[in-house]
Amino acid sequence: MAATIHSAPVPGLGASVVTIGAFDGVHMGHQALIRSVIASGRAQGLPVVAWTFDPPPKVFFGRAPLLMCAQEKVARIASLGVDHVILSHFDGAFRARSAESFMDDLAAMNPAEVWVGDDFRFGAMQRGDVDLLRSRFAVRLLTPVMCRKGQRISSSRIRSHWERGEFHRVRELVGWEDFYVHPAWETGW
Ligand SMILES: Cc1cc2nc3c(=O)[nH]c(=O)nc-3n(C[C@H](O)[C@H](O)[C@H](O)COP(=O)(O)O)c2cc1C
Ligand SMILES: Nc1ncnc2c1ncn2[C@@H]1O[C@H](COP(=O)(O)OP(=O)(O)OP(=O)(O)O)[C@@H](O)[C@H]1O
């Protein structure tokens, strides 16, 4: 069944399992996290929600270039098999929301589990962390997914490889066989 796309918390969920993240590139670490929440949701018979942001916060703050547009990101997250994708517009008003206010929205979906990585932060000034999330929800942490060289896969590392022109590494760490790297990037503009 195709995922439904929302711009705010999914209404009317009596229970759910949720994962949250910027998910720029939907790389192999993100895929493992999303597959874990799907497996858990299926096992419990609960709807699976992936909550992401457009643009990714780091891009909004000018700390990173974008790896993947929102349309492609949502399509790839949906293709993994989640039931709902929330795409929140990350702007000046959204970034100023407190961690507590964000958790109130999360609570409206009655999550039985919230799946994130151990470095997940949220809320104004990044004040929310895994411990705060644990104060209100059952948090499930995914063990970091490493590359074959033993380093944690991240959007930041993929951006660095891209900037150095190491496109074979970009493709390897992103983990999508059809990930499009423009030929001009391969040869230099
Ligand atoms: C309601 C809300 C407010 C946020 N405000 C800030 C902020 O003020 N500064 C910041 O650097 N990041 C902010 N973020 C972004 C988070 O630090 C983080 O990037 C986001 O929750 C995605 O998590 P991830 O980076 O682990 O994927 C905010 C996130 C949320 C959900
Ligand atoms: N390699 C990984 N293994 C397990 N979880 C991961 C991995 N990379 C990211 N995550 C988790 O996925 C969610 C989304 O992460 P995020 O979008 O910040 O990815 P990132 O690759 O760490 O990005 P950036 O490098 O820009 O900080 C977070 O909960 C994060 O902890």
PDB file of C-alpha atoms and ligand atoms in Angstrom:
ATOM      1  CA  MET A   1       0.000   0.000   0.000  1.00  0.00           C
ATOM      2  CA  ALA A   2       1.311   3.486  -0.851  1.00  0.00           C
ATOM      3  CA  ALA A   3       2.266   5.836   1.976  1.00  0.00           C
ATOM      4  CA  THR A   4       0.159   8.900   2.695  1.00  0.00           C
ATOM      5  CA  ILE A   5       1.974  12.237   2.959  1.00  0.00           C
ATOM      6  CA  HIS A   6       1.192  14.816   5.660  1.00  0.00           C
ATOM      7  CA  SER A   7       2.463  18.249   6.628  1.00  0.00           C
ATOM      8  CA  ALA A   8       1.567  17.888  10.319  1.00  0.00           C
ATOM      9  CA  PRO A   9       1.093  15.002  12.795  1.00  0.00           C
ATOM     10  CA  VAL A  10      -1.088  12.280  11.360  1.00  0.00           C
ATOM     11  CA  PRO A  11      -4.586  12.690  12.828  1.00  0.00           C
ATOM     12  CA  GLY A  12      -6.576   9.887  14.371  1.00  0.00           C
ATOM     13  CA  LEU A  13      -3.848   7.386  15.210  1.00  0.00           C
ATOM     14  CA  GLY A  14      -4.784   5.447  18.348  1.00  0.00           C
ATOM     15  CA  ALA A  15      -1.266   3.988  18.358  1.00  0.00           C
ATOM     16  CA  SER A  16       1.755   4.062  16.063  1.00  0.00           C
ATOM     17  CA  VAL A  17       5.494   3.579  15.781  1.00  0.00           C
ATOM     18  CA  VAL A  18       7.463   6.645  14.712  1.00  0.00           C
ATOM     19  CA  THR A  19      10.926   7.515  13.446  1.00  0.00           C
ATOM     20  CA  ILE A  20      12.192  11.082  13.093  1.00  0.00           C
ATOM     21  CA  GLY A  21      15.086  12.646  11.213  1.00  0.00           C
ATOM     22  CA  ALA A  22      16.327  15.014   8.546  1.00  0.00           C
ATOM     23  CA  PHE A  23      17.094  11.932   6.418  1.00  0.00           C
ATOM     24  CA  ASP A  24      19.008  13.906   3.739  1.00  0.00           C
ATOM     25  CA  GLY A  25      20.003  11.305   1.141  1.00  0.00           C
ATOM     26  CA  VAL A  26      18.058   8.528   2.910  1.00  0.00           C
ATOM     27  CA  HIS A  27      21.441   6.815   3.210  1.00  0.00           C
ATOM     28  CA  MET A  28      22.172   3.303   4.483  1.00  0.00           C
ATOM     29  CA  GLY A  29      22.019   4.367   8.157  1.00  0.00           C
ATOM     30  CA  HIS A  30      18.634   6.017   7.588  1.00  0.00           C
ATOM     31  CA  GLN A  31      17.420   3.000   5.626  1.00  0.00           C
ATOM     32  CA  ALA A  32      18.374   0.669   8.487  1.00  0.00           C
ATOM     33  CA  LEU A  33      16.535   2.892  10.973  1.00  0.00           C
ATOM     34  CA  ILE A  34      13.423   3.089   8.802  1.00  0.00           C
ATOM     35  CA  ARG A  35      13.482  -0.661   8.121  1.00  0.00           C
ATOM     36  CA  SER A  36      13.751  -1.314  11.866  1.00  0.00           C
ATOM     37  CA  VAL A  37      10.710   0.816  12.683  1.00  0.00           C
ATOM     38  CA  ILE A  38       8.779  -0.859   9.856  1.00  0.00           C
ATOM     39  CA  ALA A  39       9.666  -4.318  11.167  1.00  0.00           C
ATOM     40  CA  SER A  40       8.551  -3.316  14.644  1.00  0.00           C
ATOM     41  CA  GLY A  41       5.330  -1.759  13.383  1.00  0.00           C
ATOM     42  CA  ARG A  42       4.476  -4.844  11.341  1.00  0.00           C
ATOM     43  CA  ALA A  43       5.219  -7.149  14.298  1.00  0.00           C
ATOM     44  CA  GLN A  44       2.876  -5.132  16.526  1.00  0.00           C
ATOM     45  CA  GLY A  45       0.249  -4.437  13.866  1.00  0.00           C
ATOM     46  CA  LEU A  46       0.786  -0.682  14.232  1.00  0.00           C
ATOM     47  CA  PRO A  47       0.955   2.038  11.563  1.00  0.00           C
ATOM     48  CA  VAL A  48       4.467   3.261  10.798  1.00  0.00           C
ATOM     49  CA  VAL A  49       5.203   6.994  10.637  1.00  0.00           C
ATOM     50  CA  ALA A  50       8.424   8.635   9.349  1.00  0.00           C
ATOM     51  CA  TRP A  51       8.658  12.319  10.306  1.00  0.00           C
ATOM     52  CA  THR A  52      11.095  14.435   8.310  1.00  0.00           C
ATOM     53  CA  PHE A  53      11.846  18.073   7.504  1.00  0.00           C
ATOM     54  CA  ASP A  54      12.137  20.281   4.431  1.00  0.00           C
ATOM     55  CA  PRO A  55      14.714  21.655   4.140  1.00  0.00           C
ATOM     56  CA  PRO A  56      16.932  19.569   6.435  1.00  0.00           C
ATOM     57  CA  PRO A  57      17.745  21.781   9.453  1.00  0.00           C
ATOM     58  CA  LYS A  58      21.476  21.897   8.598  1.00  0.00           C
ATOM     59  CA  VAL A  59      20.593  23.190   5.142  1.00  0.00           C
ATOM     60  CA  PHE A  60      18.173  25.763   6.610  1.00  0.00           C
ATOM     61  CA  PHE A  61      20.948  27.083   8.856  1.00  0.00           C
ATOM     62  CA  GLY A  62      23.422  27.186   5.946  1.00  0.00           C
ATOM     63  CA  ARG A  63      25.646  24.558   7.552  1.00  0.00           C
ATOM     64  CA  ALA A  64      25.390  22.068   4.659  1.00  0.00           C
ATOM     65  CA  PRO A  65      24.385  21.758   1.010  1.00  0.00           C
ATOM     66  CA  LEU A  66      21.366  19.640   0.118  1.00  0.00           C
ATOM     67  CA  LEU A  67      21.962  16.062  -1.025  1.00  0.00           C
ATOM     68  CA  MET A  68      18.412  15.185  -2.084  1.00  0.00           C
ATOM     69  CA  CYS A  69      15.306  17.277  -2.826  1.00  0.00           C
ATOM     70  CA  ALA A  70      12.217  16.803  -0.644  1.00  0.00           C
ATOM     71  CA  GLN A  71      10.226  15.082  -3.393  1.00  0.00           C
ATOM     72  CA  GLU A  72      12.873  12.409  -3.911  1.00  0.00           C
ATOM     73  CA  LYS A  73      13.430  12.027  -0.159  1.00  0.00           C
ATOM     74  CA  VAL A  74       9.742  11.418   0.510  1.00  0.00           C
ATOM     75  CA  ALA A  75       9.485   9.001  -2.429  1.00  0.00           C
ATOM     76  CA  ARG A  76      12.465   6.974  -1.209  1.00  0.00           C
ATOM     77  CA  ILE A  77      11.251   6.876   2.404  1.00  0.00           C
ATOM     78  CA  ALA A  78       7.823   5.790   1.161  1.00  0.00           C
ATOM     79  CA  SER A  79       9.351   3.112  -1.074  1.00  0.00           C
ATOM     80  CA  LEU A  80      10.792   1.400   2.018  1.00  0.00           C
ATOM     81  CA  GLY A  81       7.231   0.661   3.163  1.00  0.00           C
ATOM     82  CA  VAL A  82       6.181   3.183   5.823  1.00  0.00           C
ATOM     83  CA  ASP A  83       2.463   3.943   6.084  1.00  0.00           C
ATOM     84  CA  HIS A  84       2.762   7.712   6.635  1.00  0.00           C
ATOM     85  CA  VAL A  85       5.407  10.341   5.877  1.00  0.00           C
ATOM     86  CA  ILE A  86       5.227  13.710   7.643  1.00  0.00           C
ATOM     87  CA  LEU A  87       7.130  16.430   5.787  1.00  0.00           C
ATOM     88  CA  SER A  88       7.270  19.492   8.053  1.00  0.00           C
ATOM     89  CA  HIS A  89       8.352  22.762   6.475  1.00  0.00           C
ATOM     90  CA  PHE A  90      11.413  23.765   8.493  1.00  0.00           C
ATOM     91  CA  ASP A  91      11.327  27.566   8.713  1.00  0.00           C
ATOM     92  CA  GLY A  92      11.938  30.303  11.265  1.00  0.00           C
ATOM     93  CA  ALA A  93       8.720  29.587  13.149  1.00  0.00           C
ATOM     94  CA  PHE A  94       9.204  25.807  13.215  1.00  0.00           C
ATOM     95  CA  ARG A  95      12.824  25.980  14.367  1.00  0.00           C
ATOM     96  CA  ALA A  96      11.790  28.188  17.306  1.00  0.00           C
ATOM     97  CA  ARG A  97       9.369  25.581  18.669  1.00  0.00           C
ATOM     98  CA  SER A  98      10.394  24.127  22.003  1.00  0.00           C
ATOM     99  CA  ALA A  99      11.292  20.488  22.437  1.00  0.00           C
ATOM    100  CA  GLU A 100       8.214  20.120  24.698  1.00  0.00           C
ATOM    101  CA  SER A 101       5.899  21.529  22.051  1.00  0.00           C
ATOM    102  CA  PHE A 102       7.354  19.141  19.458  1.00  0.00           C
ATOM    103  CA  MET A 103       6.818  16.239  21.876  1.00  0.00           C
ATOM    104  CA  ASP A 104       3.191  17.342  22.312  1.00  0.00           C
ATOM    105  CA  ASP A 105       2.694  16.886  18.560  1.00  0.00           C
ATOM    106  CA  LEU A 106       4.436  13.544  18.721  1.00  0.00           C
ATOM    107  CA  ALA A 107       2.216  12.453  21.610  1.00  0.00           C
ATOM    108  CA  ALA A 108      -0.870  13.179  19.496  1.00  0.00           C
ATOM    109  CA  MET A 109       0.041  10.111  17.405  1.00  0.00           C
ATOM    110  CA  ASN A 110       0.239   7.905  20.527  1.00  0.00           C
ATOM    111  CA  PRO A 111       3.571   6.304  19.641  1.00  0.00           C
ATOM    112  CA  ALA A 112       4.223   2.932  21.256  1.00  0.00           C
ATOM    113  CA  GLU A 113       7.853   3.424  20.202  1.00  0.00           C
ATOM    114  CA  VAL A 114       9.973   6.285  18.861  1.00  0.00           C
ATOM    115  CA  TRP A 115      12.990   5.103  16.843  1.00  0.00           C
ATOM    116  CA  VAL A 116      16.043   7.390  16.486  1.00  0.00           C
ATOM    117  CA  GLY A 117      19.843   7.250  16.505  1.00  0.00           C
ATOM    118  CA  ASP A 118      21.764   8.048  19.680  1.00  0.00           C
ATOM    119  CA  ASP A 119      22.734  11.565  18.501  1.00  0.00           C
ATOM    120  CA  PHE A 120      19.174  12.700  17.736  1.00  0.00           C
ATOM    121  CA  ARG A 121      18.402  16.298  18.829  1.00  0.00           C
ATOM    122  CA  PHE A 122      15.227  18.339  18.471  1.00  0.00           C
ATOM    123  CA  GLY A 123      13.545  21.567  19.482  1.00  0.00           C
ATOM    124  CA  ALA A 124      14.732  25.183  19.661  1.00  0.00           C
ATOM    125  CA  MET A 125      18.498  25.473  20.189  1.00  0.00           C
ATOM    126  CA  GLN A 126      18.624  21.666  19.863  1.00  0.00           C
ATOM    127  CA  ARG A 127      17.678  21.430  23.554  1.00  0.00           C
ATOM    128  CA  GLY A 128      15.861  18.111  23.166  1.00  0.00           C
ATOM    129  CA  ASP A 129      17.876  14.907  23.244  1.00  0.00           C
ATOM    130  CA  VAL A 130      17.305  11.183  23.660  1.00  0.00           C
ATOM    131  CA  ASP A 131      17.036  11.474  27.456  1.00  0.00           C
ATOM    132  CA  LEU A 132      14.299  14.101  27.193  1.00  0.00           C
ATOM    133  CA  LEU A 133      12.490  12.013  24.593  1.00  0.00           C
ATOM    134  CA  ARG A 134      12.680   9.067  27.006  1.00  0.00           C
ATOM    135  CA  SER A 135      10.879  11.126  29.665  1.00  0.00           C
ATOM    136  CA  ARG A 136       7.671  10.799  27.644  1.00  0.00           C
ATOM    137  CA  PHE A 137       8.117   7.952  25.147  1.00  0.00           C
ATOM    138  CA  ALA A 138       9.511   4.452  24.794  1.00  0.00           C
ATOM    139  CA  VAL A 139      12.649   5.228  22.782  1.00  0.00           C
ATOM    140  CA  ARG A 140      14.305   2.590  20.621  1.00  0.00           C
ATOM    141  CA  LEU A 141      17.879   3.331  19.564  1.00  0.00           C
ATOM    142  CA  LEU A 142      19.478   1.871  16.489  1.00  0.00           C
ATOM    143  CA  THR A 143      23.105   0.794  16.769  1.00  0.00           C
ATOM    144  CA  PRO A 144      25.082   3.063  14.398  1.00  0.00           C
ATOM    145  CA  VAL A 145      25.455   1.629  10.914  1.00  0.00           C
ATOM    146  CA  MET A 146      29.090   1.676   9.776  1.00  0.00           C
ATOM    147  CA  CYS A 147      30.674   1.498   6.348  1.00  0.00           C
ATOM    148  CA  ARG A 148      33.058  -1.337   5.459  1.00  0.00           C
ATOM    149  CA  LYS A 149      35.943   0.857   6.685  1.00  0.00           C
ATOM    150  CA  GLY A 150      34.359   0.973  10.144  1.00  0.00           C
ATOM    151  CA  GLN A 151      33.191   4.612  10.150  1.00  0.00           C
ATOM    152  CA  ARG A 152      29.644   5.757  10.918  1.00  0.00           C
ATOM    153  CA  ILE A 153      27.700   6.534   7.766  1.00  0.00           C
ATOM    154  CA  SER A 154      26.287  10.073   7.803  1.00  0.00           C
ATOM    155  CA  SER A 155      24.916  12.683   5.415  1.00  0.00           C
ATOM    156  CA  SER A 156      27.915  14.870   6.392  1.00  0.00           C
ATOM    157  CA  ARG A 157      30.405  12.231   5.268  1.00  0.00           C
ATOM    158  CA  ILE A 158      28.530  11.719   2.024  1.00  0.00           C
ATOM    159  CA  ARG A 159      28.576  15.485   1.370  1.00  0.00           C
ATOM    160  CA  SER A 160      32.349  15.500   1.977  1.00  0.00           C
ATOM    161  CA  HIS A 161      32.883  12.678  -0.505  1.00  0.00           C
ATOM    162  CA  TRP A 162      30.706  14.529  -2.995  1.00  0.00           C
ATOM    163  CA  GLU A 163      32.709  17.738  -2.560  1.00  0.00           C
ATOM    164  CA  ARG A 164      35.947  15.808  -3.095  1.00  0.00           C
ATOM    165  CA  GLY A 165      34.531  14.229  -6.254  1.00  0.00           C
ATOM    166  CA  GLU A 166      34.560  10.720  -4.738  1.00  0.00           C
ATOM    167  CA  PHE A 167      31.320   9.669  -6.388  1.00  0.00           C
ATOM    168  CA  HIS A 168      31.909   5.935  -6.047  1.00  0.00           C
ATOM    169  CA  ARG A 169      31.960   6.489  -2.250  1.00  0.00           C
ATOM    170  CA  VAL A 170      28.824   8.676  -2.454  1.00  0.00           C
ATOM    171  CA  ARG A 171      26.970   5.878  -4.236  1.00  0.00           C
ATOM    172  CA  GLU A 172      28.311   3.217  -1.874  1.00  0.00           C
ATOM    173  CA  LEU A 173      27.295   5.052   1.319  1.00  0.00           C
ATOM    174  CA  VAL A 174      23.953   6.302   0.026  1.00  0.00           C
ATOM    175  CA  GLY A 175      23.117   2.734  -0.915  1.00  0.00           C
ATOM    176  CA  TRP A 176      20.608   3.472  -3.678  1.00  0.00           C
ATOM    177  CA  GLU A 177      21.664   1.808  -6.932  1.00  0.00           C
ATOM    178  CA  ASP A 178      19.708   4.366  -8.945  1.00  0.00           C
ATOM    179  CA  PHE A 179      20.968   7.403  -7.000  1.00  0.00           C
ATOM    180  CA  TYR A 180      21.563  10.049  -9.641  1.00  0.00           C
ATOM    181  CA  VAL A 181      24.906  11.801  -9.704  1.00  0.00           C
ATOM    182  CA  HIS A 182      24.865  14.245 -12.588  1.00  0.00           C
ATOM    183  CA  PRO A 183      27.526  13.261 -15.177  1.00  0.00           C
ATOM    184  CA  ALA A 184      28.920  16.806 -15.088  1.00  0.00           C
ATOM    185  CA  TRP A 185      29.795  16.276 -11.418  1.00  0.00           C
ATOM    186  CA  GLU A 186      31.790  13.180 -12.355  1.00  0.00           C
ATOM    187  CA  THR A 187      33.905  14.985 -14.932  1.00  0.00           C
ATOM    188  CA  GLY A 188      33.966  18.444 -13.344  1.00  0.00           C
ATOM    189  CA  TRP A 189      31.837  21.355 -14.537  1.00  0.00           C
TER     190      TRP A 189
HETATM  191  C1  LIG B   1      10.758  21.708  16.606  1.00  0.00           C
HETATM  192  C2  LIG B   1      12.220  21.681  16.214  1.00  0.00           C
HETATM  193  C3  LIG B   1      13.016  22.815  16.429  1.00  0.00           C
HETATM  194  C4  LIG B   1      14.363  22.794  16.052  1.00  0.00           C
HETATM  195  N1  LIG B   1      15.144  23.915  16.290  1.00  0.00           N
HETATM  196  C5  LIG B   1      16.477  23.858  16.000  1.00  0.00           C
HETATM  197  C6  LIG B   1      17.337  24.959  16.304  1.00  0.00           C
HETATM  198  O1  LIG B   1      16.927  25.981  16.857  1.00  0.00           O
HETATM  199  N2  LIG B   1      18.652  24.855  15.956  1.00  0.00           N
HETATM  200  C7  LIG B   1      19.158  23.751  15.318  1.00  0.00           C
HETATM  201  O2  LIG B   1      20.347  23.715  15.030  1.00  0.00           O
HETATM  202  N3  LIG B   1      18.363  22.695  15.032  1.00  0.00           N
HETATM  203  C8  LIG B   1      17.042  22.717  15.350  1.00  0.00           C
HETATM  204  N4  LIG B   1      16.245  21.648  15.058  1.00  0.00           N
HETATM  205  C9  LIG B   1      16.814  20.533  14.287  1.00  0.00           C
HETATM  206  C10 LIG B   1      17.289  19.394  15.162  1.00  0.00           C
HETATM  207  O3  LIG B   1      18.470  19.760  15.836  1.00  0.00           O
HETATM  208  C11 LIG B   1      17.548  18.128  14.295  1.00  0.00           C
HETATM  209  O4  LIG B   1      18.393  18.446  13.218  1.00  0.00           O
HETATM  210  C12 LIG B   1      16.259  17.544  13.751  1.00  0.00           C
HETATM  211  O5  LIG B   1      15.403  17.232  14.819  1.00  0.00           O
HETATM  212  C13 LIG B   1      16.498  16.293  12.918  1.00  0.00           C
HETATM  213  O6  LIG B   1      17.268  15.367  13.621  1.00  0.00           O
HETATM  214  P1  LIG B   1      18.553  14.728  12.941  1.00  0.00           P
HETATM  215  O7  LIG B   1      19.454  15.907  12.594  1.00  0.00           O
HETATM  216  O8  LIG B   1      19.142  13.806  13.955  1.00  0.00           O
HETATM  217  O9  LIG B   1      18.061  14.050  11.738  1.00  0.00           O
HETATM  218  C14 LIG B   1      14.916  21.626  15.450  1.00  0.00           C
HETATM  219  C15 LIG B   1      14.116  20.501  15.272  1.00  0.00           C
HETATM  220  C16 LIG B   1      12.799  20.518  15.644  1.00  0.00           C
HETATM  221  C17 LIG B   1      11.957  19.251  15.446  1.00  0.00           C
HETATM  222  N1  LIG B   2      24.779   5.489  10.424  1.00  0.00           N
HETATM  223  C1  LIG B   2      23.673   5.579  11.171  1.00  0.00           C
HETATM  224  N2  LIG B   2      23.306   4.541  11.932  1.00  0.00           N
HETATM  225  C2  LIG B   2      22.190   4.596  12.691  1.00  0.00           C
HETATM  226  N3  LIG B   2      21.371   5.668  12.780  1.00  0.00           N
HETATM  227  C3  LIG B   2      21.701   6.734  12.044  1.00  0.00           C
HETATM  228  C4  LIG B   2      22.843   6.747  11.196  1.00  0.00           C
HETATM  229  N4  LIG B   2      22.901   7.944  10.577  1.00  0.00           N
HETATM  230  C5  LIG B   2      21.849   8.641  11.024  1.00  0.00           C
HETATM  231  N5  LIG B   2      21.119   7.935  11.905  1.00  0.00           N
HETATM  232  C6  LIG B   2      19.929   8.360  12.600  1.00  0.00           C
HETATM  233  O1  LIG B   2      18.950   8.720  11.640  1.00  0.00           O
HETATM  234  C7  LIG B   2      18.197   9.856  12.104  1.00  0.00           C
HETATM  235  C8  LIG B   2      18.328  10.960  11.120  1.00  0.00           C
HETATM  236  O2  LIG B   2      19.672  11.359  11.136  1.00  0.00           O
HETATM  237  P1  LIG B   2      20.238  12.581  10.315  1.00  0.00           P
HETATM  238  O3  LIG B   2      19.277  12.927   9.247  1.00  0.00           O
HETATM  239  O4  LIG B   2      20.700  13.663  11.240  1.00  0.00           O
HETATM  240  O5  LIG B   2      21.484  11.859   9.612  1.00  0.00           O
HETATM  241  P2  LIG B   2      23.013  12.130   9.653  1.00  0.00           P
HETATM  242  O6  LIG B   2      23.548  11.236   8.608  1.00  0.00           O
HETATM  243  O7  LIG B   2      23.580  11.973  11.028  1.00  0.00           O
HETATM  244  O8  LIG B   2      23.078  13.667   9.171  1.00  0.00           O
HETATM  245  P3  LIG B   2      24.234  14.755   9.355  1.00  0.00           P
HETATM  246  O9  LIG B   2      25.528  14.123   8.996  1.00  0.00           O
HETATM  247  O10 LIG B   2      23.810  15.850   8.401  1.00  0.00           O
HETATM  248  O11 LIG B   2      24.168  15.177  10.809  1.00  0.00           O
HETATM  249  C9  LIG B   2      18.770  10.232  13.459  1.00  0.00           C
HETATM  250  O12 LIG B   2      17.952   9.637  14.457  1.00  0.00           O
HETATM  251  C10 LIG B   2      20.160   9.625  13.432  1.00  0.00           C
HETATM  252  O13 LIG B   2      20.643   9.317  14.725  1.00  0.00           O
END
